[in-house]
GROMACS .gro file of C-alpha atoms in nm:
model
  421
    1MET     CA    1   0.026   5.917   6.856
    2GLU     CA    2   0.120   6.280   6.919
    3ASN     CA    3   0.282   6.367   6.586
    4ALA     CA    4   0.036   6.174   6.368
    5ILE     CA    5  -0.165   6.363   6.106
    6LYS     CA    6  -0.502   6.257   5.970
    7ASP     CA    7  -0.662   6.270   5.626
    8TRP     CA    8  -1.028   6.336   5.539
    9ARG     CA    9  -1.112   5.971   5.611
   10GLY     CA   10  -0.959   5.986   5.958
   11ARG     CA   11  -0.660   5.765   5.875
   12SER     CA   12  -0.345   5.844   6.074
   13TYR     CA   13   0.004   5.893   5.929
   14LEU     CA   14   0.349   5.947   6.076
   15PRO     CA   15   0.560   6.103   5.796
   16GLY     CA   16   0.928   6.020   5.820
   17PRO     CA   17   1.242   6.014   5.607
   18VAL     CA   18   1.275   5.748   5.337
   19PRO     CA   19   1.557   5.508   5.432
   20ALA     CA   20   1.850   5.491   5.194
   21ASP     CA   21   1.808   5.115   5.151
   22ARG     CA   22   1.437   5.114   5.061
   23VAL     CA   23   1.512   5.035   4.696
   24ARG     CA   24   1.750   4.758   4.799
   25MET     CA   25   1.480   4.606   5.019
   26PHE     CA   26   1.240   4.612   4.724
   27ARG     CA   27   1.495   4.438   4.501
   28LEU     CA   28   1.567   4.173   4.763
   29ALA     CA   29   1.194   4.106   4.802
   30LEU     CA   30   1.161   4.074   4.424
   31ALA     CA   31   1.456   3.831   4.410
   32SER     CA   32   1.308   3.633   4.697
   33MET     CA   33   0.982   3.590   4.508
   34ALA     CA   34   1.170   3.483   4.197
   35VAL     CA   35   1.364   3.203   4.369
   36ILE     CA   36   1.051   3.038   4.514
   37SER     CA   37   0.883   3.031   4.171
   38PRO     CA   38   1.038   2.696   4.060
   39LEU     CA   39   0.858   2.526   4.348
   40GLN     CA   40   0.525   2.593   4.179
   41TYR     CA   41   0.569   2.660   3.810
   42GLY     CA   42   0.889   2.462   3.763
   43TYR     CA   43   0.750   2.159   3.942
   44ALA     CA   44   0.414   2.185   3.763
   45ALA     CA   45   0.586   2.181   3.424
   46LEU     CA   46   0.857   1.922   3.493
   47HIS     CA   47   0.697   1.672   3.730
   48THR     CA   48   0.328   1.668   3.632
   49GLY     CA   49   0.310   1.617   3.255
   50LEU     CA   50   0.002   1.461   3.101
   51HIS     CA   51   0.116   1.103   3.150
   52THR     CA   52  -0.033   0.851   3.390
   53SER     CA   53   0.317   0.767   3.522
   54GLN     CA   54   0.343   1.124   3.654
   55ALA     CA   55  -0.001   1.136   3.814
   56GLY     CA   56   0.159   1.123   4.159
   57GLY     CA   57   0.319   1.459   4.087
   58LEU     CA   58  -0.029   1.614   4.060
   59THR     CA   59  -0.109   1.505   4.413
   60LEU     CA   60   0.217   1.650   4.542
   61LEU     CA   61   0.157   1.978   4.358
   62ALA     CA   62  -0.194   2.006   4.505
   63VAL     CA   63  -0.058   1.951   4.857
   64TRP     CA   64   0.221   2.204   4.795
   65ILE     CA   65  -0.026   2.469   4.680
   66ALA     CA   66  -0.245   2.405   4.985
   67CYS     CA   67   0.052   2.439   5.222
   68GLN     CA   68   0.184   2.748   5.044
   69ALA     CA   69  -0.155   2.922   5.061
   70ALA     CA   70  -0.213   2.818   5.423
   71GLY     CA   71   0.138   2.913   5.538
   72ALA     CA   72   0.110   3.279   5.440
   73LEU     CA   73  -0.181   3.378   5.668
   74PRO     CA   74  -0.053   3.282   6.017
   75ALA     CA   75   0.297   3.414   5.944
   76LEU     CA   76   0.155   3.742   5.820
   77HIS     CA   77  -0.070   3.770   6.125
   78LEU     CA   78   0.226   3.726   6.363
   79VAL     CA   79   0.456   3.959   6.169
   80ARG     CA   80   0.200   4.241   6.153
   81ARG     CA   81   0.155   4.222   6.530
   82ARG     CA   82   0.534   4.221   6.578
   83ARG     CA   83   0.517   3.885   6.756
   84LEU     CA   84   0.743   3.728   6.496
   85GLY     CA   85   1.031   3.904   6.324
   86VAL     CA   86   1.081   3.938   5.951
   87ARG     CA   87   1.431   3.793   5.988
   88THR     CA   88   1.302   3.482   6.168
   89CYS     CA   89   1.031   3.420   5.908
   90LEU     CA   90   1.263   3.459   5.611
   91ALA     CA   91   1.537   3.250   5.771
   92ALA     CA   92   1.284   2.969   5.819
   93GLY     CA   93   1.161   3.028   5.463
   94ALA     CA   94   1.517   2.999   5.332
   95ALA     CA   95   1.573   2.663   5.501
   96LEU     CA   96   1.236   2.518   5.402
   97THR     CA   97   1.249   2.648   5.043
   98GLY     CA   98   1.599   2.506   4.993
   99LEU     CA   99   1.479   2.173   5.132
  100GLY     CA  100   1.177   2.173   4.902
  101LEU     CA  101   1.380   2.244   4.589
  102ALA     CA  102   1.643   1.986   4.682
  103THR     CA  103   1.372   1.726   4.740
  104ALA     CA  104   1.219   1.806   4.401
  105GLY     CA  105   1.560   1.745   4.242
  106LEU     CA  106   1.630   1.418   4.422
  107THR     CA  107   1.288   1.250   4.406
  108SER     CA  108   1.027   1.174   4.142
  109GLY     CA  109   0.669   1.063   4.185
  110LEU     CA  110   0.469   1.022   4.503
  111SER     CA  111   0.684   0.913   4.798
  112PRO     CA  112   0.697   0.993   5.172
  113ALA     CA  113   1.016   1.198   5.121
  114ALA     CA  114   0.862   1.401   4.839
  115LEU     CA  115   0.539   1.453   5.034
  116ALA     CA  116   0.718   1.578   5.346
  117GLY     CA  117   1.015   1.759   5.190
  118TYR     CA  118   0.866   1.916   4.878
  119ALA     CA  119   0.490   1.934   4.931
  120VAL     CA  120   0.454   2.015   5.301
  121LEU     CA  121   0.777   2.180   5.416
  122GLY     CA  122   0.857   2.340   5.079
  123GLY     CA  123   0.501   2.472   5.056
  124LEU     CA  124   0.511   2.621   5.405
  125GLY     CA  125   0.848   2.783   5.330
  126ALA     CA  126   0.720   2.942   5.010
  127GLY     CA  127   0.413   3.066   5.197
  128LEU     CA  128   0.633   3.235   5.458
  129VAL     CA  129   0.838   3.410   5.191
  130TYR     CA  130   0.536   3.513   4.982
  131GLY     CA  131   0.343   3.661   5.275
  132VAL     CA  132   0.632   3.840   5.445
  133CYS     CA  133   0.781   3.992   5.127
  134GLY     CA  134   0.441   4.129   5.026
  135GLU     CA  135   0.393   4.283   5.370
  136VAL     CA  136   0.739   4.442   5.376
  137VAL     CA  137   0.703   4.598   5.030
  138SER     CA  138   0.349   4.727   5.084
  139SER     CA  139   0.456   4.880   5.417
  140TRP     CA  140   0.757   5.063   5.270
  141TYR     CA  141   0.558   5.188   4.968
  142PRO     CA  142   0.224   5.293   5.126
  143GLU     CA  143   0.166   5.555   4.855
  144ARG     CA  144   0.156   5.286   4.581
  145PRO     CA  145   0.131   4.949   4.753
  146ALA     CA  146  -0.066   4.769   4.481
  147ALA     CA  147   0.175   4.857   4.201
  148ARG     CA  148   0.484   4.760   4.400
  149VAL     CA  149   0.339   4.433   4.528
  150GLY     CA  150   0.228   4.357   4.171
  151LEU     CA  151   0.590   4.384   4.059
  152ILE     CA  152   0.724   4.141   4.317
  153THR     CA  153   0.443   3.888   4.266
  154GLY     CA  154   0.529   3.905   3.897
  155ALA     CA  155   0.871   3.769   3.987
  156PHE     CA  156   0.694   3.472   4.146
  157GLY     CA  157   0.559   3.401   3.799
  158TYR     CA  158   0.861   3.447   3.571
  159GLY     CA  159   1.124   3.331   3.820
  160ALA     CA  160   1.090   2.974   3.691
  161VAL     CA  161   1.171   3.065   3.327
  162PRO     CA  162   1.550   2.990   3.348
  163LEU     CA  163   1.475   2.645   3.490
  164LEU     CA  164   1.221   2.572   3.214
  165LEU     CA  165   1.458   2.681   2.939
  166TRP     CA  166   1.731   2.464   3.090
  167ALA     CA  167   1.494   2.168   3.100
  168GLY     CA  168   1.412   2.220   2.733
  169LEU     CA  169   1.780   2.225   2.635
  170PHE     CA  170   1.904   1.953   2.871
  171PRO     CA  171   1.608   1.737   2.980
  172ALA     CA  172   1.834   1.479   3.146
  173MET     CA  173   1.977   1.746   3.379
  174THR     CA  174   1.652   1.854   3.545
  175GLY     CA  175   1.745   1.705   3.883
  176PRO     CA  176   2.079   1.887   3.912
  177ALA     CA  177   1.907   2.209   3.800
  178PHE     CA  178   1.668   2.186   4.096
  179LEU     CA  179   1.967   2.134   4.326
  180VAL     CA  180   2.138   2.444   4.188
  181MET     CA  181   1.815   2.639   4.237
  182ALA     CA  182   1.802   2.514   4.597
  183ALA     CA  183   2.147   2.660   4.667
  184VAL     CA  184   2.063   2.989   4.493
  185ALA     CA  185   1.729   3.021   4.675
  186THR     CA  186   1.885   2.956   5.015
  187ALA     CA  187   2.154   3.220   4.955
  188VAL     CA  188   1.908   3.484   4.825
  189LEU     CA  189   1.658   3.431   5.105
  190ALA     CA  190   1.929   3.432   5.371
  191THR     CA  191   2.047   3.769   5.236
  192ALA     CA  192   1.689   3.899   5.235
  193ALA     CA  193   1.645   3.783   5.595
  194ARG     CA  194   1.944   3.991   5.694
  195HIS     CA  195   1.826   4.317   5.535
  196LEU     CA  196   1.443   4.323   5.512
  197ARG     CA  197   1.253   4.488   5.796
  198LEU     CA  198   0.922   4.662   5.859
  199PRO     CA  199   0.887   5.041   5.893
  200PRO     CA  200   0.759   5.204   6.214
  201ALA     CA  201   0.384   5.186   6.268
  202LEU     CA  202   0.186   5.435   6.054
  203TRP     CA  203   0.502   5.537   5.864
  204TRP     CA  204   0.456   5.746   5.550
  205PRO     CA  205   0.728   5.888   5.317
  206LEU     CA  206   0.810   6.246   5.411
  207ASP     CA  207   0.826   6.362   5.047
  208VAL     CA  208   0.458   6.275   4.978
  209ASP     CA  209   0.180   6.471   5.150
  210PRO     CA  210  -0.066   6.205   5.273
  211ARG     CA  211  -0.361   6.445   5.284
  212SER     CA  212  -0.312   6.555   4.923
  213HIS     CA  213  -0.261   6.192   4.822
  214ALA     CA  214  -0.590   6.094   4.989
  215LEU     CA  215  -0.771   6.371   4.794
  216ASP     CA  216  -0.614   6.293   4.453
  217ALA     CA  217  -0.918   6.303   4.223
  218ALA     CA  218  -0.751   6.107   3.940
  219ARG     CA  219  -0.665   5.822   4.177
  220LEU     CA  220  -1.008   5.817   4.339
  221ARG     CA  221  -1.181   5.786   4.000
  222THR     CA  222  -1.010   5.455   3.927
  223ALA     CA  223  -0.942   5.339   4.284
  224PRO     CA  224  -1.221   5.466   4.512
  225GLU     CA  225  -1.177   5.454   4.888
  226ALA     CA  226  -1.357   5.194   5.099
  227VAL     CA  227  -1.669   5.302   5.287
  228LYS     CA  228  -1.491   5.221   5.615
  229GLN     CA  229  -1.196   5.027   5.752
  230PHE     CA  230  -1.314   4.666   5.784
  231GLY     CA  231  -1.174   4.410   6.025
  232ILE     CA  232  -1.137   4.046   5.925
  233ALA     CA  233  -1.454   3.939   6.108
  234GLN     CA  234  -1.653   4.220   5.946
  235ALA     CA  235  -1.517   4.137   5.600
  236LEU     CA  236  -1.609   3.771   5.640
  237ARG     CA  237  -1.970   3.870   5.701
  238THR     CA  238  -1.998   4.045   5.365
  239ARG     CA  239  -2.089   3.880   5.036
  240THR     CA  240  -1.793   4.040   4.863
  241LEU     CA  241  -1.516   3.849   5.040
  242PRO     CA  242  -1.650   3.500   4.950
  243ALA     CA  243  -1.699   3.624   4.593
  244LEU     CA  244  -1.335   3.730   4.569
  245ALA     CA  245  -1.221   3.397   4.715
  246LEU     CA  246  -1.434   3.206   4.461
  247MET     CA  247  -1.283   3.411   4.179
  248LEU     CA  248  -0.936   3.318   4.298
  249VAL     CA  249  -1.030   2.950   4.317
  250CYS     CA  250  -1.159   2.947   3.959
  251ALA     CA  251  -0.876   3.145   3.802
  252GLY     CA  252  -0.602   2.993   4.019
  253ALA     CA  253  -0.698   2.640   3.920
  254VAL     CA  254  -0.700   2.730   3.551
  255SER     CA  255  -0.362   2.904   3.576
  256VAL     CA  256  -0.191   2.595   3.719
  257LEU     CA  257  -0.367   2.362   3.472
  258ASP     CA  258  -0.233   2.560   3.177
  259VAL     CA  259   0.129   2.505   3.280
  260ILE     CA  260   0.066   2.131   3.312
  261VAL     CA  261  -0.114   2.101   2.979
  262VAL     CA  262   0.134   2.305   2.776
  263ALA     CA  263   0.427   2.120   2.934
  264GLY     CA  264   0.260   1.794   2.834
  265THR     CA  265   0.287   1.893   2.468
  266GLY     CA  266   0.667   1.909   2.495
  267ALA     CA  267   0.679   2.264   2.354
  268TRP     CA  268   0.920   2.410   2.610
  269GLY     CA  269   0.938   2.743   2.434
  270ALA     CA  270   0.562   2.782   2.475
  271VAL     CA  271   0.587   2.679   2.840
  272ALA     CA  272   0.855   2.939   2.907
  273LEU     CA  273   0.650   3.206   2.727
  274LEU     CA  274   0.340   3.112   2.927
  275VAL     CA  275   0.521   3.140   3.260
  276ALA     CA  276   0.706   3.459   3.160
  277LEU     CA  277   0.381   3.630   3.064
  278ASN     CA  278   0.218   3.497   3.380
  279GLY     CA  279   0.467   3.710   3.573
  280ALA     CA  280   0.516   4.007   3.343
  281GLY     CA  281   0.142   4.044   3.283
  282ARG     CA  282   0.092   4.130   3.650
  283SER     CA  283   0.281   4.458   3.636
  284VAL     CA  284   0.121   4.548   3.302
  285ALA     CA  285  -0.227   4.480   3.440
  286MET     CA  286  -0.159   4.690   3.751
  287ARG     CA  287  -0.045   4.982   3.537
  288ALA     CA  288  -0.357   4.949   3.318
  289SER     CA  289  -0.582   4.931   3.624
  290GLU     CA  290  -0.449   5.265   3.749
  291LEU     CA  291  -0.568   5.420   3.424
  292HIS     CA  292  -0.892   5.232   3.358
  293GLY     CA  293  -1.004   5.095   3.696
  294ARG     CA  294  -0.942   4.765   3.873
  295ARG     CA  295  -1.271   4.596   3.788
  296ARG     CA  296  -1.258   4.664   3.416
  297VAL     CA  297  -0.903   4.535   3.387
  298LEU     CA  298  -0.978   4.235   3.611
  299ALA     CA  299  -1.274   4.137   3.393
  300ALA     CA  300  -1.052   4.168   3.084
  301VAL     CA  301  -0.785   3.950   3.250
  302PHE     CA  302  -1.037   3.677   3.327
  303GLY     CA  303  -1.166   3.704   2.970
  304ALA     CA  304  -0.813   3.658   2.831
  305LEU     CA  305  -0.768   3.353   3.053
  306ALA     CA  306  -1.094   3.200   2.923
  307LEU     CA  307  -0.994   3.271   2.562
  308GLY     CA  308  -0.661   3.102   2.624
  309GLN     CA  309  -0.838   2.782   2.731
  310VAL     CA  310  -1.040   2.769   2.410
  311LEU     CA  311  -0.731   2.821   2.195
  312LEU     CA  312  -0.535   2.558   2.387
  313ALA     CA  313  -0.826   2.313   2.362
  314VAL     CA  314  -0.838   2.348   1.983
  315ALA     CA  315  -0.457   2.321   1.963
  316VAL     CA  316  -0.450   2.002   2.171
  317GLN     CA  317  -0.735   1.846   1.975
  318ASN     CA  318  -0.559   1.922   1.645
  319ALA     CA  319  -0.211   1.832   1.763
  320HIS     CA  320  -0.165   1.603   1.459
  321GLU     CA  321  -0.187   1.907   1.230
  322ARG     CA  322   0.153   2.051   1.313
  323PRO     CA  323   0.139   2.401   1.152
  324GLY     CA  324  -0.209   2.503   1.271
  325GLY     CA  325  -0.182   2.324   1.602
  326THR     CA  326   0.153   2.486   1.685
  327LEU     CA  327   0.030   2.838   1.606
  328LEU     CA  328  -0.282   2.793   1.817
  329LEU     CA  329  -0.072   2.651   2.099
  330TRP     CA  330   0.148   2.962   2.106
  331LEU     CA  331  -0.152   3.195   2.079
  332GLY     CA  332  -0.320   3.007   2.361
  333ALA     CA  333  -0.005   3.032   2.571
  334VAL     CA  334   0.003   3.410   2.517
  335ALA     CA  335  -0.362   3.461   2.616
  336ALA     CA  336  -0.345   3.219   2.909
  337GLY     CA  337  -0.017   3.369   3.027
  338LEU     CA  338  -0.148   3.726   3.023
  339GLY     CA  339  -0.459   3.620   3.214
  340GLY     CA  340  -0.311   3.349   3.433
  341GLY     CA  341  -0.121   3.563   3.682
  342ALA     CA  342  -0.247   3.921   3.658
  343PHE     CA  343  -0.558   3.849   3.862
  344TYR     CA  344  -0.351   3.790   4.180
  345PRO     CA  345  -0.231   4.151   4.235
  346LEU     CA  346  -0.558   4.289   4.098
  347LEU     CA  347  -0.757   4.097   4.358
  348ALA     CA  348  -0.514   4.217   4.626
  349SER     CA  349  -0.565   4.579   4.522
  350LEU     CA  350  -0.943   4.529   4.511
  351VAL     CA  351  -0.933   4.405   4.870
  352ARG     CA  352  -0.762   4.730   4.970
  353GLU     CA  353  -1.025   4.939   4.789
  354LEU     CA  354  -1.325   4.740   4.910
  355PHE     CA  355  -1.228   4.684   5.274
  356GLY     CA  356  -0.983   4.965   5.352
  357ALA     CA  357  -0.606   4.982   5.387
  358GLU     CA  358  -0.563   4.920   5.761
  359ARG     CA  359  -0.628   4.543   5.755
  360ALA     CA  360  -0.600   4.491   5.378
  361THR     CA  361  -0.298   4.261   5.393
  362GLU     CA  362  -0.459   4.025   5.641
  363ILE     CA  363  -0.795   4.025   5.463
  364HIS     CA  364  -0.620   3.952   5.135
  365ALA     CA  365  -0.437   3.665   5.304
  366VAL     CA  366  -0.779   3.516   5.383
  367VAL     CA  367  -0.875   3.549   5.015
  368TYR     CA  368  -0.537   3.411   4.906
  369SER     CA  369  -0.583   3.104   5.128
  370ALA     CA  370  -0.855   2.997   4.883
  371LYS     CA  371  -0.565   2.903   4.656
  372ALA     CA  372  -0.550   2.579   4.857
  373VAL     CA  373  -0.884   2.482   4.701
  374ALA     CA  374  -0.761   2.601   4.361
  375GLY     CA  375  -0.474   2.351   4.379
  376ALA     CA  376  -0.712   2.064   4.439
  377VAL     CA  377  -0.937   2.176   4.151
  378ALA     CA  378  -0.634   2.209   3.922
  379ALA     CA  379  -0.521   1.856   4.009
  380GLY     CA  380  -0.869   1.725   3.938
  381LEU     CA  381  -0.881   1.895   3.599
  382ALA     CA  382  -0.532   1.765   3.521
  383PHE     CA  383  -0.642   1.409   3.600
  384VAL     CA  384  -0.928   1.457   3.351
  385ALA     CA  385  -0.679   1.596   3.100
  386LEU     CA  386  -0.482   1.269   3.114
  387SER     CA  387  -0.751   1.110   2.896
  388ALA     CA  388  -0.950   1.409   2.764
  389PRO     CA  389  -0.739   1.726   2.750
  390GLY     CA  390  -0.984   1.910   2.525
  391ALA     CA  391  -1.273   1.853   2.763
  392ALA     CA  392  -1.063   1.959   3.063
  393LEU     CA  393  -0.962   2.283   2.891
  394LEU     CA  394  -1.320   2.365   2.790
  395ALA     CA  395  -1.425   2.311   3.153
  396ALA     CA  396  -1.140   2.545   3.249
  397ALA     CA  397  -1.270   2.803   3.001
  398ALA     CA  398  -1.608   2.795   3.176
  399LEU     CA  399  -1.435   2.834   3.514
  400ALA     CA  400  -1.247   3.141   3.391
  401ALA     CA  401  -1.557   3.291   3.230
  402LEU     CA  402  -1.756   3.284   3.557
  403PRO     CA  403  -1.544   3.546   3.739
  404ALA     CA  404  -1.521   3.751   3.417
  405LEU     CA  405  -1.899   3.787   3.424
  406ALA     CA  406  -1.917   3.843   3.800
  407THR     CA  407  -1.643   4.106   3.836
  408PRO     CA  408  -1.844   4.405   3.701
  409ARG     CA  409  -2.113   4.334   3.960
  410LEU     CA  410  -1.884   4.365   4.263
  411ARG     CA  411  -2.002   4.644   4.492
  412LEU     CA  412  -1.842   4.837   4.777
  413PRO     CA  413  -1.933   4.664   5.106
  414GLY     CA  414  -2.120   4.887   5.345
  415LEU     CA  415  -2.325   5.072   5.084
  416PRO     CA  416  -2.704   5.025   5.086
  417ALA     CA  417  -2.816   4.766   4.832
  418THR     CA  418  -3.044   5.025   4.668
  419ILE     CA  419  -2.748   5.229   4.540
  420PRO     CA  420  -2.679   5.131   4.173
  421LEU     CA  421  -2.354   4.953   4.088
   0.00000   0.00000   0.00000
């Protein structure tokens, strides 16, 4: 393009004025993420407790997670290529999300209606919203995409807290609460569909010099640039992309299991705290990673998640000792909450640093699709937890420890293997 300017890496930018409604678009994206949260965390806590009568809910949750993870990639691919509009995607997401929440409120256990309405259609709707909102926010905040996307994905974590608190106060009114959430979600997403849009190609805010930003030494120390701009096919041929996907499978499964296990104890305050920290910890971790580096903070997040499993295992095994067991349960919820959501935006930001910014959103969608496998692993661990919760949590601790040990050994793709880490 004629008016484009380039930085030292050869990336092109088209600086332009910041629209007056950019902040409003960010807030609408954040609200949209919050209203789809009850589909995952609300359902996991309220329909999949550690009782054999609710085992069907685990199957539905696993299918929902698979559909949510799979729905984000094709929608994102079409939206980035301008073959599908943001408004169309979010309008479909509004209808499907409302249907999923309403189905969750009107059904219980494994049934054809729950499978189709909640698990499949509700999952696809949430995937549409998750993928499109992340793309819109990262496109309008290209100077700090990781931090801004971390904030809105945090809302996907803590958005279910009001529903969980309501369920703790009025357990007999869970069904109507899901129906209210369905109406709220449909209204919020319909409003977002009306206002959210993508910026022009290569847009960059006029008040930030892209060349100076690309040369910012402080930023490059903690967030180094990729060796080159990778395409999806090139990224798939590296060892790094499968490693990131495996990390997401391990940590994603453990994160979902924790909500199920803590909800099974009946301590709704601990469940709400776990889910709230799952969301709030994402923005805290992103801020810390800008100061200390993504890999260090990511390894610490995985370590906190593993510690949480050990604490929860001891708490569940000693549940008959009320004082000690309750304290350990809350401590475990804190550690598991801080580690159970923060890895999502950290992995997204690592994708941008390892593979370049041009195709980062699509490459991350490939990594995020591994969450479908995480849902199946979480359901399997939850089935084990029906009879042996301590053993399931210790297995989860091992799963969380694996990526904690592997993260420091991640290397920039494209560098010769002889260069030290």
